[in-house]
Coordinates of C-alpha atoms in Angstrom, one line a residue:
Chain A
M28 CA 150.7 56.3 96.4
G29 CA 148.8 57.2 93.3
S30 CA 147.2 60.6 93.3
A31 CA 149.9 61.9 95.6
E32 CA 152.4 61.7 92.8
D33 CA 153.9 65.1 92.4
A34 CA 154.6 67.3 89.4
V35 CA 158.3 66.8 88.3
D36 CA 160.3 68.6 85.7
G37 CA 157.3 70.9 85.1
Y38 CA 155.1 68.0 84.1
R39 CA 151.7 67.7 85.9
P40 CA 150.6 64.1 85.6
W41 CA 147.6 63.5 83.4
S42 CA 147.2 67.3 82.6
E43 CA 146.9 66.3 79.0
V44 CA 143.7 64.4 79.8
T45 CA 140.4 66.3 79.5
P46 CA 137.7 66.8 80.6
D47 CA 138.3 66.6 84.4
A48 CA 136.0 63.5 84.8
A49 CA 138.1 61.6 82.3
R50 CA 141.3 62.6 84.2
R51 CA 139.8 61.5 87.5
L52 CA 138.9 58.2 86.1
L53 CA 142.4 57.6 84.8
V54 CA 144.0 58.5 88.1
A55 CA 141.5 56.1 89.8
A56 CA 142.4 53.4 87.3
V57 CA 146.2 53.8 88.0
E58 CA 145.6 53.4 91.7
A59 CA 143.3 50.4 91.4
F60 CA 145.6 48.6 88.9
A61 CA 148.6 49.3 91.1
E62 CA 147.0 48.0 94.2
R63 CA 145.1 44.9 93.0
G64 CA 146.4 44.3 89.5
Y65 CA 144.6 44.8 86.2
H66 CA 142.7 41.5 86.1
A67 CA 141.3 41.9 89.7
T68 CA 140.0 45.4 89.0
T69 CA 136.5 46.1 87.6
T70 CA 135.3 49.2 85.8
R71 CA 132.8 49.4 88.8
D72 CA 135.8 49.6 91.2
I73 CA 137.3 52.4 89.1
A74 CA 134.1 54.4 88.8
G75 CA 133.6 54.0 92.6
R76 CA 137.1 55.3 93.4
A77 CA 136.5 58.3 91.2
G78 CA 133.2 59.0 93.0
M79 CA 131.2 58.3 89.8
S80 CA 128.7 55.7 88.5
P81 CA 129.6 52.9 86.1
A82 CA 127.4 54.7 83.5
A83 CA 129.4 57.9 83.9
L84 CA 132.6 55.9 83.3
Y85 CA 131.3 54.5 80.0
I86 CA 130.8 58.0 78.6
H87 CA 134.6 58.4 78.6
Y88 CA 135.9 54.8 78.3
K89 CA 134.2 51.9 76.6
T90 CA 136.3 49.2 78.3
K91 CA 138.8 48.6 81.1
E92 CA 141.4 47.9 78.4
E93 CA 140.8 51.4 76.9
L94 CA 141.8 52.8 80.3
L95 CA 145.0 50.7 80.5
H96 CA 145.9 51.6 76.9
R97 CA 145.5 55.3 77.6
I98 CA 147.7 55.1 80.7
S99 CA 150.3 53.0 78.9
R100 CA 150.3 55.4 75.9
I101 CA 150.7 58.5 78.0
G102 CA 153.5 56.9 80.1
H103 CA 155.4 55.6 77.0
D104 CA 155.0 59.0 75.2
K105 CA 156.5 60.8 78.2
A106 CA 159.4 58.3 78.5
L107 CA 160.2 58.6 74.8
E108 CA 160.0 62.4 75.0
I109 CA 162.4 62.5 77.9
L110 CA 164.9 60.2 76.2
T111 CA 164.8 61.9 72.7
T112 CA 165.2 65.4 74.3
S113 CA 168.4 64.2 75.9
A114 CA 169.6 62.2 72.9
D115 CA 169.1 65.0 70.5
G116 CA 170.1 67.8 72.9
P117 CA 173.4 69.8 73.2
G118 CA 176.6 68.8 74.8
S119 CA 179.1 65.9 74.6
P120 CA 177.8 62.2 74.6
A121 CA 178.7 62.1 78.3
D122 CA 176.5 65.2 79.0
R123 CA 173.6 63.8 77.0
L124 CA 173.9 60.4 78.7
D125 CA 174.0 62.1 82.1
A126 CA 170.9 64.1 81.2
A127 CA 169.0 61.1 79.8
V128 CA 169.6 58.9 82.9
R129 CA 168.9 61.7 85.4
S130 CA 165.6 62.7 83.8
F131 CA 164.5 59.1 83.1
V132 CA 165.2 58.0 86.7
R133 CA 163.5 61.1 88.1
W134 CA 160.4 60.3 86.2
H135 CA 160.3 56.6 87.3
A136 CA 160.9 57.6 90.9
A137 CA 158.4 60.5 91.0
H138 CA 155.7 58.5 89.1
H139 CA 156.5 55.0 90.4
T140 CA 152.9 54.0 90.8
T141 CA 152.1 54.8 87.2
A142 CA 155.4 53.4 86.0
R143 CA 154.7 50.1 87.6
V144 CA 151.3 49.8 85.9
V145 CA 152.8 50.8 82.6
Q146 CA 155.7 48.2 83.0
Y147 CA 153.9 45.2 84.6
E148 CA 150.6 45.1 82.7
L149 CA 151.8 45.1 79.1
D150 CA 150.5 41.6 78.6
A151 CA 147.0 42.8 79.3
L152 CA 146.9 45.2 76.3
A153 CA 144.9 44.2 73.2
P154 CA 147.3 43.0 70.4
E155 CA 147.0 46.2 68.3
H156 CA 147.7 48.4 71.4
R157 CA 150.5 46.2 72.5
A158 CA 152.1 46.5 69.0
E159 CA 151.8 50.3 69.2
I160 CA 153.5 50.4 72.6
V161 CA 156.3 48.0 71.5
E162 CA 157.1 50.4 68.7
L163 CA 157.4 53.3 71.2
R164 CA 159.7 51.2 73.4
R165 CA 161.8 50.4 70.3
Q166 CA 162.2 54.2 69.7
S167 CA 163.2 54.8 73.4
D168 CA 165.8 52.0 73.0
A169 CA 167.1 53.7 69.8
A170 CA 167.4 57.1 71.5
V171 CA 169.7 55.6 74.2
R172 CA 171.6 53.5 71.7
R173 CA 172.2 56.7 69.6
I174 CA 173.9 58.4 72.6
L175 CA 176.1 55.4 73.3
A176 CA 177.1 55.0 69.6
D177 CA 178.0 58.7 69.4
G178 CA 180.2 58.3 72.4
V179 CA 182.0 55.3 70.9
A180 CA 182.4 57.2 67.6
A181 CA 183.9 60.2 69.4
G182 CA 186.4 57.9 71.3
E183 CA 184.8 59.0 74.6
F184 CA 183.0 55.7 75.5
D185 CA 184.2 52.1 75.5
V186 CA 181.1 49.9 74.9
P187 CA 181.9 46.3 73.7
D188 CA 178.2 45.3 73.5
L189 CA 176.1 48.2 72.3
P190 CA 172.6 46.6 72.3
G191 CA 173.3 44.8 75.6
T192 CA 174.5 47.9 77.4
T193 CA 171.5 49.9 76.0
L194 CA 169.2 47.3 77.5
A195 CA 171.0 47.4 80.8
V196 CA 170.9 51.2 81.1
L197 CA 167.2 51.3 80.4
S198 CA 166.5 48.3 82.8
L199 CA 168.4 49.9 85.6
C200 CA 166.4 53.1 85.3
I201 CA 163.0 51.4 84.9
D202 CA 163.5 49.2 87.9
V203 CA 163.6 52.4 90.1
A204 CA 159.8 52.3 89.9
R205 CA 159.8 48.9 91.6
W206 CA 161.9 49.8 94.7
F207 CA 161.5 53.6 95.0
N208 CA 159.7 54.6 98.2
V209 CA 158.7 58.1 98.9
A210 CA 159.4 57.4 102.6
G211 CA 162.9 56.2 101.7
Q212 CA 166.2 58.0 102.2
R213 CA 166.8 59.3 98.7
T214 CA 164.9 61.9 96.6
P215 CA 164.3 61.3 92.9
D216 CA 167.0 63.9 92.2
E217 CA 169.5 62.0 94.4
V218 CA 168.8 58.7 92.8
G219 CA 169.1 60.4 89.3
G220 CA 172.6 61.7 90.2
L221 CA 173.8 58.4 91.6
Y222 CA 172.6 56.5 88.6
A223 CA 174.0 59.0 86.1
D224 CA 177.4 58.4 87.7
L225 CA 177.0 54.6 87.6
V226 CA 176.0 54.6 84.0
L227 CA 178.9 56.8 82.9
R228 CA 181.1 54.2 84.6
M229 CA 179.4 51.4 82.7
V230 CA 180.4 53.0 79.4
A231 CA 183.9 53.9 80.7
A232 CA 183.3 57.6 79.9
R233 CA 186.5 59.7 79.5
P234 CA 187.2 63.0 77.7
A235 CA 187.6 62.8 73.9
P236 CA 191.2 62.0 72.9
A237 CA 193.3 65.0 71.7
R238 CA 193.4 65.2 67.9
Chain B
M10 CA 156.4 30.3 80.9
G11 CA 156.1 28.6 84.3
S12 CA 156.5 24.9 84.4
A13 CA 158.9 25.0 81.4
E14 CA 161.5 26.8 83.6
D15 CA 164.6 24.7 83.5
A16 CA 167.0 23.4 86.1
V17 CA 170.0 25.8 86.3
D18 CA 173.2 25.6 88.3
G19 CA 172.1 22.1 89.4
Y20 CA 169.0 23.4 91.0
R21 CA 165.7 21.8 90.1
P22 CA 162.9 24.3 90.8
W23 CA 160.6 23.3 93.7
S24 CA 162.4 20.0 94.3
E25 CA 162.4 20.9 98.0
V26 CA 158.6 20.7 98.0
T27 CA 157.1 17.4 98.9
P28 CA 154.8 15.5 98.4
D29 CA 154.4 15.7 94.6
A30 CA 150.8 17.1 94.9
A31 CA 152.0 20.0 97.1
R32 CA 154.7 20.7 94.5
R33 CA 152.2 20.6 91.5
L34 CA 150.0 23.0 93.4
L35 CA 152.9 25.4 93.9
V36 CA 153.9 25.3 90.3
A37 CA 150.3 25.9 89.3
A38 CA 150.1 28.9 91.7
V39 CA 153.2 30.5 90.2
E40 CA 151.7 30.2 86.7
A41 CA 148.4 31.6 87.7
F42 CA 149.8 34.5 89.8
A43 CA 152.2 35.4 86.9
E44 CA 149.4 35.4 84.3
R45 CA 146.5 37.0 86.1
G46 CA 148.0 38.5 89.3
Y47 CA 147.6 37.3 92.9
H48 CA 144.3 39.1 93.6
A49 CA 142.6 37.9 90.4
T50 CA 143.5 34.2 91.1
T51 CA 141.3 31.9 93.3
T52 CA 142.4 28.7 95.0
R53 CA 139.8 27.0 92.7
D54 CA 141.8 28.3 89.7
I55 CA 145.0 26.9 91.2
A56 CA 143.5 23.5 92.0
G57 CA 142.1 23.3 88.5
R58 CA 145.4 24.0 86.8
A59 CA 147.0 21.3 88.9
G60 CA 144.2 18.9 87.9
M61 CA 143.0 18.6 91.5
S62 CA 139.9 19.5 93.5
P63 CA 139.7 22.6 95.8
A64 CA 139.3 20.1 98.7
A65 CA 142.6 18.4 97.7
L66 CA 144.3 21.8 97.7
Y67 CA 143.2 22.5 101.3
I68 CA 145.0 19.4 102.5
H69 CA 148.3 21.1 101.6
Y70 CA 147.6 24.8 101.9
K71 CA 145.0 26.5 104.1
T72 CA 144.9 29.8 102.2
K73 CA 146.0 31.4 98.9
E74 CA 148.4 33.6 101.0
E75 CA 150.1 30.4 102.3
L76 CA 150.9 29.5 98.7
L77 CA 152.3 32.9 98.0
H78 CA 154.3 32.9 101.2
R79 CA 155.8 29.5 100.4
I80 CA 156.8 30.6 96.8
S81 CA 158.3 33.9 98.1
R82 CA 160.2 32.1 100.9
I83 CA 161.7 29.5 98.5
G84 CA 162.6 32.2 96.0
H85 CA 164.2 34.5 98.6
D86 CA 166.1 31.6 100.3
K87 CA 167.6 30.7 97.0
A88 CA 168.6 34.3 96.2
L89 CA 170.3 34.6 99.6
E90 CA 172.1 31.3 99.1
I91 CA 173.4 32.4 95.7
L92 CA 174.7 35.7 97.0
T93 CA 176.2 34.5 100.3
T94 CA 178.0 31.6 98.5
S95 CA 179.7 34.2 96.3
A96 CA 180.2 36.7 99.0
D97 CA 181.9 34.2 101.4
G98 CA 183.6 32.3 98.6
P99 CA 187.3 32.2 97.5
G100 CA 189.0 34.7 95.2
S101 CA 189.5 38.5 95.0
P102 CA 186.6 40.9 95.6
A103 CA 186.4 41.2 91.8
D104 CA 186.2 37.4 91.4
R105 CA 183.5 37.2 94.1
L106 CA 181.5 40.1 92.6
D107 CA 181.7 38.6 89.2
A108 CA 180.4 35.2 90.6
A109 CA 177.6 36.9 92.5
V110 CA 176.3 38.8 89.5
R111 CA 176.6 35.9 87.1
S112 CA 174.7 33.5 89.3
F113 CA 172.1 36.0 90.5
V114 CA 171.4 37.0 86.9
R115 CA 171.2 33.4 85.7
W116 CA 168.7 32.6 88.4
H117 CA 166.5 35.6 87.5
A118 CA 166.7 34.8 83.8
A119 CA 166.1 31.1 84.0
H120 CA 163.3 31.4 86.7
H121 CA 161.8 34.7 85.4
T122 CA 158.2 33.7 86.0
T123 CA 158.8 32.7 89.6
A124 CA 161.0 35.8 90.1
R125 CA 158.3 38.1 88.8
V126 CA 155.8 36.7 91.3
V127 CA 158.3 36.9 94.1
Q128 CA 159.2 40.5 93.3
Y129 CA 155.8 42.0 92.3
E130 CA 153.4 40.4 94.9
L131 CA 155.3 41.4 98.1
D132 CA 152.4 43.7 99.1
A133 CA 150.0 40.7 99.1
L134 CA 151.9 38.9 101.9
A135 CA 150.5 38.9 105.4
P136 CA 152.4 41.3 107.7
E137 CA 154.3 38.7 109.6
H138 CA 155.3 36.9 106.4
R139 CA 156.3 40.2 104.8
A140 CA 158.5 41.0 107.8
E141 CA 160.2 37.6 107.4
I142 CA 160.9 38.2 103.7
V143 CA 162.1 41.8 104.3
E144 CA 164.7 40.3 106.7
L145 CA 165.9 37.9 104.0
R146 CA 166.2 40.8 101.5
R147 CA 168.2 42.7 104.1
Q148 CA 170.6 39.8 104.3
S149 CA 170.9 39.6 100.5
D150 CA 171.7 43.3 100.4
A151 CA 174.3 42.8 103.2
A152 CA 176.1 40.0 101.2
V153 CA 176.6 42.3 98.2
R154 CA 177.6 45.2 100.3
R155 CA 180.2 43.0 102.0
I156 CA 181.9 42.2 98.6
L157 CA 181.9 45.9 97.7
A158 CA 183.3 46.9 101.1
D159 CA 186.1 44.3 100.8
G160 CA 187.0 45.6 97.4
V161 CA 187.2 49.2 98.7
A162 CA 189.3 48.1 101.7
A163 CA 191.7 46.2 99.4
G164 CA 192.0 49.3 97.1
E165 CA 190.6 47.3 94.2
F166 CA 187.2 49.1 93.9
D167 CA 186.2 52.8 93.9
V168 CA 182.7 53.1 95.3
P169 CA 181.7 56.6 96.6
D170 CA 178.2 55.5 97.6
L171 CA 178.3 52.0 99.1
P172 CA 174.5 51.5 99.9
G173 CA 173.4 53.2 96.7
T174 CA 175.7 51.1 94.5
T175 CA 174.6 47.9 96.4
L176 CA 171.0 48.8 95.7
A177 CA 171.8 49.5 92.0
V178 CA 173.6 46.2 91.5
L179 CA 170.8 44.2 93.0
S180 CA 168.2 46.2 91.1
L181 CA 169.9 45.7 87.7
C182 CA 170.0 41.9 88.3
I183 CA 166.5 41.6 89.6
D184 CA 165.0 43.5 86.6
V185 CA 166.3 40.7 84.3
A186 CA 163.2 38.8 85.4
R187 CA 161.0 41.6 83.9
W188 CA 162.5 41.7 80.4
F189 CA 164.1 38.3 80.0
N190 CA 162.4 36.3 77.2
V191 CA 163.3 32.7 76.4
A192 CA 162.7 33.4 72.7
G193 CA 165.1 36.4 72.9
Q194 CA 168.6 36.6 71.6
R195 CA 170.6 36.0 74.8
T196 CA 170.9 32.9 77.0
P197 CA 170.9 33.3 80.8
D198 CA 174.7 32.7 80.8
E199 CA 175.3 35.4 78.2
V200 CA 173.3 38.0 80.2
G201 CA 175.2 36.9 83.3
G202 CA 178.5 37.6 81.5
L203 CA 177.5 40.9 80.2
Y204 CA 176.1 42.1 83.5
A205 CA 179.2 40.9 85.5
D206 CA 181.3 43.1 83.2
L207 CA 179.0 46.1 83.6
V208 CA 179.0 45.8 87.4
L209 CA 182.8 45.5 87.6
R210 CA 182.8 48.8 85.6
M211 CA 180.3 50.4 88.1
V212 CA 182.8 49.8 90.9
A213 CA 185.8 50.8 88.8
A214 CA 187.5 47.4 89.5
R215 CA 191.3 47.3 89.1
P216 CA 194.0 45.0 90.4
A217 CA 195.1 45.6 94.0
P218 CA 197.8 48.3 94.2
A219 CA 201.4 46.9 94.8
R220 CA 202.4 47.2 98.5

């Protein structure tokens, strides 16, 4: 797990973090948090995994929470970017929903270790950081809801409960991070394809009625 | 969270654990593991939460892992019971799938703190305990797959990927434990109803064709 997570969709994990020492520390923090949990991990553990001294860590990050916040922020920014690209992209509502689910699932499968930390350690964020992340999650929810609402307006989707279905679609995709196993039988692409089909069924997608 | 989790479907959480001191310790362990993670929790923390001494804890549980194993075993036994009751119950495949999803979702919503510990701390189990739990999960998967296969055989469901759809149905229900909030807008029953509808759509449920 961890540092073995591959580039996917042209995204190299943590490439936005510089300098190299700061990036190595972030990767080490993701691995440590995923293995032992945030509260059982010390900044000394993280520095050790990165082959650095605790003093070297403090040059880049003042606290353990700053590391978690940075990981969570990068993960949530990427999730929002994936969903808004699909929501505001070309094609019918069904095409856009298919693209959103495929790319969101691929990200959660390929980056499952990071995604688990991002999803399961929200309670450990400082209140102001948590509020910032909650706002990014609200925007991700709004992007998916926008696609579903467009499909309903076009007569292509049947969605009796718009907020509930939005929640279920996001939840289904996010939980891929929990069960996905690189040694398992399906690639991230294959899971993406299966899930896009299941989600189009959830909204009863059909071609737009003739005018 | 934690001890405030209510009885649901006639099930009083941990009522199978006796004596009372052993039950109080188990409830304290669930709360501590959920708040801080398994690795950051000590047996001293757990005893303290239960208002007992570490020595009193050791009368009932030799190790912290024994507590986690007991929690995981009870949670998985209950999940399997819920799913097999629906899988082997009366009614059409659609009725049985509806019942399975409703009751499985209700359990994960009402017992979300326990369910999170059960789902997220699997890696902390000793190898022999982990193998035992993996076997229970295999049986839960088989119960859902049985309903889907019966529906396909009866011409009532359209399921191109049986193992993949089984995995997705279970994943959707399990992830309720992550996002469910007792202060939120939906009751466990309401989420169960919404999800049963969405899952019946995923399998394209329709009445059996006339013979």
